[in-house]
CSV table of C-alpha atoms and ligand atoms in Angstrom, one decimal:
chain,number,residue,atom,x,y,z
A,1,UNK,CA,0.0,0.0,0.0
A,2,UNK,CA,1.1,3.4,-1.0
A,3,UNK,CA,2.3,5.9,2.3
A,4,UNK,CA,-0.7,7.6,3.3
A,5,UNK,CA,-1.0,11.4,2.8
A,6,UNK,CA,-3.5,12.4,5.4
A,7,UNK,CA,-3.3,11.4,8.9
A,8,UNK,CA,-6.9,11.2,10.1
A,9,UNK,CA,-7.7,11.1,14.1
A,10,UNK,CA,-10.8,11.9,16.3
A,11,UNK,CA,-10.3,14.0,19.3
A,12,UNK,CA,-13.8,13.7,21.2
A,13,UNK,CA,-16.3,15.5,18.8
A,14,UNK,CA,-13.6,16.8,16.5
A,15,UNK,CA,-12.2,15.2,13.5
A,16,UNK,CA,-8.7,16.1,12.9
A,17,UNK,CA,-7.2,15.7,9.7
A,18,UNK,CA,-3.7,16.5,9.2
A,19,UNK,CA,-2.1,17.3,5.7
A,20,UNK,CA,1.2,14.7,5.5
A,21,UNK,CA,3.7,15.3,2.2
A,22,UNK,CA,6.1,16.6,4.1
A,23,UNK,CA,9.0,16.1,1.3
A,24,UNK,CA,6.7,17.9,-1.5
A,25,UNK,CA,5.4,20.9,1.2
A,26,UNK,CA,2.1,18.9,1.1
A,27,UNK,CA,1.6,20.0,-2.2
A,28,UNK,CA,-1.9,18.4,-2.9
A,29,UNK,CA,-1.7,15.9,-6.0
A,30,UNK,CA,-4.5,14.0,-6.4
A,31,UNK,CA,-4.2,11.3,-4.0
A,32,UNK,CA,-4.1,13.5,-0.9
A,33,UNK,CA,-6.9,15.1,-2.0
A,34,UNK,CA,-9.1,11.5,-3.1
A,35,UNK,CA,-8.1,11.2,0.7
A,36,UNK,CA,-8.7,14.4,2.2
A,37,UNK,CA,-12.5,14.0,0.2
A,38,UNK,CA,-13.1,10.4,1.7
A,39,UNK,CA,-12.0,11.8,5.3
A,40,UNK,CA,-14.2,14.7,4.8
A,41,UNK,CA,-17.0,12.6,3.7
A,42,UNK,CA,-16.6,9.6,6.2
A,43,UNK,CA,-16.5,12.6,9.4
A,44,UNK,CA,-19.5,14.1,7.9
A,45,UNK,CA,-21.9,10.7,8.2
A,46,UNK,CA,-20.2,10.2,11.3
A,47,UNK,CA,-22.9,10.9,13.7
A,48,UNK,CA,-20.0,11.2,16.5
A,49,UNK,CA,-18.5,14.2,14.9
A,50,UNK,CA,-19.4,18.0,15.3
A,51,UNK,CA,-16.6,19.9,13.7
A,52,UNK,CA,-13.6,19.2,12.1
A,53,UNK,CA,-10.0,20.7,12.0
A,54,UNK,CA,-7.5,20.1,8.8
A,55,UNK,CA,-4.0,21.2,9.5
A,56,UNK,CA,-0.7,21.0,7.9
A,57,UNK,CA,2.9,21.1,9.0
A,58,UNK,CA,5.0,23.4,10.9
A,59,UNK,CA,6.6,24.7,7.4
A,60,UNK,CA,3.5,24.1,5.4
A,61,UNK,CA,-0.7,23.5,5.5
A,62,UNK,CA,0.4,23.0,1.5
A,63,UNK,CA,2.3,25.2,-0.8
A,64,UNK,CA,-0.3,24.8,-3.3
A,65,UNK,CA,-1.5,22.4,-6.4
A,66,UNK,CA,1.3,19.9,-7.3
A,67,UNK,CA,3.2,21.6,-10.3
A,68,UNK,CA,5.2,18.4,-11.0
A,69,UNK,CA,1.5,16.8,-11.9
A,70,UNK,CA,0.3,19.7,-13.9
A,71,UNK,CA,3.8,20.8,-15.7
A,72,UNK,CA,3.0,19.0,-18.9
A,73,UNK,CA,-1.0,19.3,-19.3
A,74,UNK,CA,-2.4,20.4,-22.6
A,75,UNK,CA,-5.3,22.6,-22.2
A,76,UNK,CA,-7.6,19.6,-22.6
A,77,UNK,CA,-5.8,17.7,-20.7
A,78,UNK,CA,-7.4,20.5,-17.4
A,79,UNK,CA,-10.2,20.7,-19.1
A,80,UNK,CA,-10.9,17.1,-19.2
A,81,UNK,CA,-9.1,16.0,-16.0
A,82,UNK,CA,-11.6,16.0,-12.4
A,83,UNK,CA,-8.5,18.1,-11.0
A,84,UNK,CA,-10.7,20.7,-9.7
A,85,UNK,CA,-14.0,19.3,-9.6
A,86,UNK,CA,-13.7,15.7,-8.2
A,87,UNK,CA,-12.2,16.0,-5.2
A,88,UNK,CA,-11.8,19.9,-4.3
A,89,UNK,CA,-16.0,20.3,-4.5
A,90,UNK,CA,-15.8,17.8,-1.6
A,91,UNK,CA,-15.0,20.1,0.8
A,92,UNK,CA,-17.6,22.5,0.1
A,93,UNK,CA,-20.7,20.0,0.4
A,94,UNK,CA,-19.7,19.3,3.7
A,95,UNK,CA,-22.2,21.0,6.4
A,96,UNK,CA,-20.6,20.2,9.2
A,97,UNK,CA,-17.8,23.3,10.1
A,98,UNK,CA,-14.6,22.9,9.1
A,99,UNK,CA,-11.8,24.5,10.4
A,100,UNK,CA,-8.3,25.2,8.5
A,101,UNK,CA,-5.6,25.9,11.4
A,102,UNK,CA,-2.5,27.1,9.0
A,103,UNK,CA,1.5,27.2,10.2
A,104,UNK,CA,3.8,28.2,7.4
A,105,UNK,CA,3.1,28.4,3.7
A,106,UNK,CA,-0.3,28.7,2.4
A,107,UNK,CA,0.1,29.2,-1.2
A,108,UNK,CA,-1.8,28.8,-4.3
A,109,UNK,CA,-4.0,26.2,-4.3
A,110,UNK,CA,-3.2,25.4,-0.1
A,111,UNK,CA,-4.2,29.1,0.5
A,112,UNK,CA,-7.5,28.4,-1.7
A,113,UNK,CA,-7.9,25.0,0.0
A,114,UNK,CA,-8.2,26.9,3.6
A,115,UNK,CA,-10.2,30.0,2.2
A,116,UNK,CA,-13.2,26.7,1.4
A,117,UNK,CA,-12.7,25.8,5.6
A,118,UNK,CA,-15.6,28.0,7.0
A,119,UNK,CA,-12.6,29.3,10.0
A,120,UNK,CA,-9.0,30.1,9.3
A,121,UNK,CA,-6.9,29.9,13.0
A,122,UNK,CA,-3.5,30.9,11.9
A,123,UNK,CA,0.2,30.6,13.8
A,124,UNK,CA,2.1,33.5,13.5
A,125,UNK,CA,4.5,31.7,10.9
A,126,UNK,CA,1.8,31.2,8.5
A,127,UNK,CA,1.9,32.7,4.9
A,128,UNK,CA,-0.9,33.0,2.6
A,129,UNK,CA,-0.4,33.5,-1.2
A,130,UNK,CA,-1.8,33.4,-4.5
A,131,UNK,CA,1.6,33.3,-6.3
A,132,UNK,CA,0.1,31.2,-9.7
A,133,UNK,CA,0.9,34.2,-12.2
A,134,UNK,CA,4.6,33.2,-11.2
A,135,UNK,CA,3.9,29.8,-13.3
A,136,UNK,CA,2.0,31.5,-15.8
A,137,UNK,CA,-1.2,31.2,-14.9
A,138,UNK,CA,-4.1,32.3,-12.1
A,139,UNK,CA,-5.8,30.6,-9.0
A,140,UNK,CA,-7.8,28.0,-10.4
A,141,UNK,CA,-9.7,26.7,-7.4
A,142,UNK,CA,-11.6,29.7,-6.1
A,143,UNK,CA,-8.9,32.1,-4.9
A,144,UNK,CA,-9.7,34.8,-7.5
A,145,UNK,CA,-13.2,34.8,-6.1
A,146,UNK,CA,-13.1,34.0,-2.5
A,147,UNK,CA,-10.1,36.0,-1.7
A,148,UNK,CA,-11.6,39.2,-2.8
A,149,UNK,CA,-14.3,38.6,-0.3
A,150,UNK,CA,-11.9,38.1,2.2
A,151,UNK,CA,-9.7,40.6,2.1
A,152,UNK,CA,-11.2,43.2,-0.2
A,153,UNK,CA,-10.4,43.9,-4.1
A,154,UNK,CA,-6.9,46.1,-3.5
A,155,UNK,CA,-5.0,43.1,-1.1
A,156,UNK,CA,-6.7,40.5,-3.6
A,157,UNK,CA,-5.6,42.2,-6.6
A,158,UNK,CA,-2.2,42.9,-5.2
A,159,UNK,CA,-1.7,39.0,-3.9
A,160,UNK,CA,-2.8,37.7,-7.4
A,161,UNK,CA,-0.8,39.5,-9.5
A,162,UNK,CA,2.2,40.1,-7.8
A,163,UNK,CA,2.7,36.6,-6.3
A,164,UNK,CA,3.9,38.4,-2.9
A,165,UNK,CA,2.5,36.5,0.3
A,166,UNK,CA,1.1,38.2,3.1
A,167,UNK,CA,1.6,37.2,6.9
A,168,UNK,CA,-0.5,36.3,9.7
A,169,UNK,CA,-0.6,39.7,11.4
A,170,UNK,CA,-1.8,41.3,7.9
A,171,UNK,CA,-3.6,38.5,7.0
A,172,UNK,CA,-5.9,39.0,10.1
A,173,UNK,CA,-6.1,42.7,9.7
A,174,UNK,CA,-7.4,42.2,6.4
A,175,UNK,CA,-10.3,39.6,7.7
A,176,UNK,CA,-9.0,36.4,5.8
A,177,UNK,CA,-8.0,34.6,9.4
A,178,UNK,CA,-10.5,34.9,12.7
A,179,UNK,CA,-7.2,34.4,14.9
A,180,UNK,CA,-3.3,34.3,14.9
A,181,UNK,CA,-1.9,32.6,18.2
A,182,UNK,CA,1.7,31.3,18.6
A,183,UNK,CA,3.0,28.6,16.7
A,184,UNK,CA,2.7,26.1,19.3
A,185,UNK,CA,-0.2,27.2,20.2
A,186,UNK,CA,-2.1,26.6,17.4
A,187,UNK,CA,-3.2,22.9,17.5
A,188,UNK,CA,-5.0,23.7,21.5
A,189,UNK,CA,-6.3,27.0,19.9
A,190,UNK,CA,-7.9,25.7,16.8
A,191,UNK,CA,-9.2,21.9,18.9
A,192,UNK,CA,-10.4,24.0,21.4
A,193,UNK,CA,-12.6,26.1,19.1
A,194,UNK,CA,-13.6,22.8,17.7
A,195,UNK,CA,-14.5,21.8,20.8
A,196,UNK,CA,-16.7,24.4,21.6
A,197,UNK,CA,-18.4,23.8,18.5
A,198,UNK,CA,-19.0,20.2,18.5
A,199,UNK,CA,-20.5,21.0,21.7
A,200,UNK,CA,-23.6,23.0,20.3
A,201,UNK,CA,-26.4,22.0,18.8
A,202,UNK,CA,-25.4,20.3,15.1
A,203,UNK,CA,-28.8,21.6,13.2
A,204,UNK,CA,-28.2,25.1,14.4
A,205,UNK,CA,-24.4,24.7,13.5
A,206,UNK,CA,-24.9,23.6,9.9
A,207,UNK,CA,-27.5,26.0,9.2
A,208,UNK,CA,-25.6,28.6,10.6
A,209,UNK,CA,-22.8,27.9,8.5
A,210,UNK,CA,-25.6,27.4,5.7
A,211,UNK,CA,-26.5,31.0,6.4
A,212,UNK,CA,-23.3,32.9,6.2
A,213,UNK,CA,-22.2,30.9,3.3
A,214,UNK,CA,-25.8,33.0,1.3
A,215,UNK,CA,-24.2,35.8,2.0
A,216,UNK,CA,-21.2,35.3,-0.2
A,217,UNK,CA,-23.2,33.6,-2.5
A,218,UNK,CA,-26.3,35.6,-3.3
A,219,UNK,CA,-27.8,39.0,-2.9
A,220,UNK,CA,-28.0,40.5,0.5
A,221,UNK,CA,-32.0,40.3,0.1
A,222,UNK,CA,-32.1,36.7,-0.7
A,223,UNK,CA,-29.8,36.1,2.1
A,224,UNK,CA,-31.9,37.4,4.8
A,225,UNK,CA,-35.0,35.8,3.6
A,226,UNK,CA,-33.0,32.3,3.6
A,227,UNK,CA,-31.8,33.1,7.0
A,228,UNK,CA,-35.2,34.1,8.2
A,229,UNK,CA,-36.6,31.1,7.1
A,230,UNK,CA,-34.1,29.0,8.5
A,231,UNK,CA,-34.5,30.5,12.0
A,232,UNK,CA,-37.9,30.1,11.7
A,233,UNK,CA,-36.9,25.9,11.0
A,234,UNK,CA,-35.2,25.7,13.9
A,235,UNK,CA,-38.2,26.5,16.4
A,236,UNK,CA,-39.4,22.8,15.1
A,237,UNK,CA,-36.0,21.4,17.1
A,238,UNK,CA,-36.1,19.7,19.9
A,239,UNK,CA,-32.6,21.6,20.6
A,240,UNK,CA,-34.4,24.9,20.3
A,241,UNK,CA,-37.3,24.1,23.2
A,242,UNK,CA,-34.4,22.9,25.4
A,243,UNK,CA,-31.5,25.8,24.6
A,244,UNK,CA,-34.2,28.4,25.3
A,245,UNK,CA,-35.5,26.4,28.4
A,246,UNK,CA,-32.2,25.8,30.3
A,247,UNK,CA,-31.3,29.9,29.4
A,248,UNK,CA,-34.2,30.4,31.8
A,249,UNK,CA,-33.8,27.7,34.4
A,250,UNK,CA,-30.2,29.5,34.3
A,251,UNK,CA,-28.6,25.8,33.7
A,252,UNK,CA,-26.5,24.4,30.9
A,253,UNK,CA,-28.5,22.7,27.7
A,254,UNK,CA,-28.5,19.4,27.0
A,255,UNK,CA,-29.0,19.3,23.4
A,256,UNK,CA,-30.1,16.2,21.9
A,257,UNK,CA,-28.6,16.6,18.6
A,258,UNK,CA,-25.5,16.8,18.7
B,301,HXC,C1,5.1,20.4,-6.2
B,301,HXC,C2,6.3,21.4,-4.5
B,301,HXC,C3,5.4,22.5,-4.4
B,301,HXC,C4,4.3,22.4,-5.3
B,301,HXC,C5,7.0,22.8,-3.0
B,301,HXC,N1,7.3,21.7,-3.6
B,301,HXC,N2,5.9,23.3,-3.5
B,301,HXC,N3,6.1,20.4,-5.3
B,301,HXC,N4,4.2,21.4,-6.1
B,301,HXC,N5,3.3,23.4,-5.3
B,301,HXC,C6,8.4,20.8,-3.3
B,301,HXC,C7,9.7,21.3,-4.0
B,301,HXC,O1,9.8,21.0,-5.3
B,301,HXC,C8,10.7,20.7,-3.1
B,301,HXC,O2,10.9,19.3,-3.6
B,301,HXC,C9,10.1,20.6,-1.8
B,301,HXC,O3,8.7,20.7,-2.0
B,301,HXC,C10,10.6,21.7,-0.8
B,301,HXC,O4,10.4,22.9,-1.5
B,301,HXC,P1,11.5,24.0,-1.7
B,301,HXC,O5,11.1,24.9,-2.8
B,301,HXC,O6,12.9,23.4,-1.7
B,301,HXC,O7,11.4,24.8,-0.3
B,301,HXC,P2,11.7,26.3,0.1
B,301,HXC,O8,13.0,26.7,-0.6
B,301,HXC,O9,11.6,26.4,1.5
B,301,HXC,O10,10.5,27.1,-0.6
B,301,HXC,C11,9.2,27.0,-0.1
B,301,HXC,C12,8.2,27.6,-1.1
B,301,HXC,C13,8.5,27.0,-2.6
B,301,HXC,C14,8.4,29.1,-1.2
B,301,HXC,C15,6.8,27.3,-0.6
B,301,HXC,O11,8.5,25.6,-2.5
B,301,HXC,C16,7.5,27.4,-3.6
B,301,HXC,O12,7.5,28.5,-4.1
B,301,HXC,N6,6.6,26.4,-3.9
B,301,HXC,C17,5.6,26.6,-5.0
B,301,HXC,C18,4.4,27.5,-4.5
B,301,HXC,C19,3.4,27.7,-5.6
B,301,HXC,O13,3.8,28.2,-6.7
B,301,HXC,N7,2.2,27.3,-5.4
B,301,HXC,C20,1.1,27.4,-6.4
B,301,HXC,C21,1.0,26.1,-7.2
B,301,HXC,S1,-0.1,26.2,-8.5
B,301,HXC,P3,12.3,18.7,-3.9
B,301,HXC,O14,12.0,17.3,-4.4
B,301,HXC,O15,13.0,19.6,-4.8
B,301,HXC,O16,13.0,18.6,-2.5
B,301,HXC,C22,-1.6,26.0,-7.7
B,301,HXC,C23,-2.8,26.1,-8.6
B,301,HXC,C24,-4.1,25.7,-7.9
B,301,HXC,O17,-1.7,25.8,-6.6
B,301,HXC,C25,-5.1,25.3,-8.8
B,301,HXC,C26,-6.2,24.5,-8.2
B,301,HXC,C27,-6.4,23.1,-8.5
């Protein structure tokens, strides 16, 4: 059998999936990602499993597509090949939260891969970058899209075209990552948040992650009808009745989906 390239673990309610090409900067070829898409997939029918975290190395979540694998592609051979659609999609069916906690080099598509986690939680050795138009060509798994609604049209537009990589610090100024902690404090930071999530309510979790997702997706009318209706849904939980109960009886919920 051929060395596995991610490492998958549970840690109570969390799935943890760690990113392991070490010699290649986990530069994600297709067989990591077949595996990171089965992971995904097996976590998200596990009914064990509230939240899960991927995360990389100390020097690298992944430096980005593997160039070796693409370096001699005709155009139809992209156009034809699954490499985008087969296994990256996976990640964004999934409705249970995940969580990208990044250390070192983010970069082309590894910066894209952690931009489709719903949470970035980055080290402060972490680098982000879109550096494609250094190959000759762009971001071809959502970074030209999704990074401008992170971080705004000027940072996005700068990243893409001059190839330069932006640290943690700027990287949370700009609203790409929710927190920068040490380097070895990442993994507690980004389990513990995890944690915290697997420890809600799961129907309120996905649909809240549903509900956000609209408003990158759609107009901001059609997003607030979506969420309305969705937060009218969730008074037919059972987790609803009892959330709102134990608020009052000033006691901790005991939510039965979980
Ligand atoms: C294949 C890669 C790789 C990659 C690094 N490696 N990145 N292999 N694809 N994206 C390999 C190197 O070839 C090298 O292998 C080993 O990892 C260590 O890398 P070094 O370059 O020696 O390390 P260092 O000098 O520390 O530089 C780190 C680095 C650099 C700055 C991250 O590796 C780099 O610029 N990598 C490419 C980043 C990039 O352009 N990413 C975008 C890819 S295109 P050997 O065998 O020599 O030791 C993309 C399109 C997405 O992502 C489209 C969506 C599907």
């Amino acid at each position: 059998m051929s060395e596995s390239f991610v490492l998958v673990e549970t840690r109570g309610r969390v799935g943890l999936l760690t990113l392991n090409r070490p010699k290649a900067l986990n530069a994600l070829n297709d067989q990591l990602m077949d595996e990171l898409g089965a992971a995904l997939l097996a976590f998200e029918s596990n009914a064990d499993i509230g939240c899960v975290v991927i995360t990389g190395s100390e020097k690298a979540f992944a430096a980005g597509a593997d160039i070796g694998a693409m370096k001699d592609w005709s155009y139809m051979d992209v156009y034809n090949s699954e490499y985008i659609t087969r296994n990256w999609e996976t990640l964004k069916r999934i409705k249970k939260p995940v969580i990208a906690a990044v250390a070192g080099y983010a970069l082309g598509g590894g910066c894209e891969l952690a931009m489709m986690c719903d949470i970035i939680i980055a080290a402060d050795t972490a680098k982000f970058g879109q550096p494609e138009i250094k190959l000759g060509v762009i971001p071809g798994a959502g970074g030209t899209q999704r990074l401008p609604r992170a971080v705004g049209k000027a940072k996005a537009m700068d990243l893409a075209l001059t190839a330069r990589m932006m640290g943690a610090e700027e990287a949370e100024r700009a609203g790409l990552v929710s927190r920068v902690v040490a380097a070895d404090k990442l993994m507690e930071e980004a389990l513990d948040a995890a944690t915290v999530i697997a420890s809600m309510s799961l129907p309120s979790v996905m649909m809240a992650k549903e509900c956000v997702n609209r408003a990158f997706e759609g107009s901001l009318n059609e997003g607030l009808l979506f969420e309305r209706r969705v937060f009218h849904s969730l008074f037919a939980t059972e987790d609803q009745k009892e959330g709102m109960a134990a608020f009052t009886e000033k006691r901790k919920p005991d939510f039965k989906h979980r």
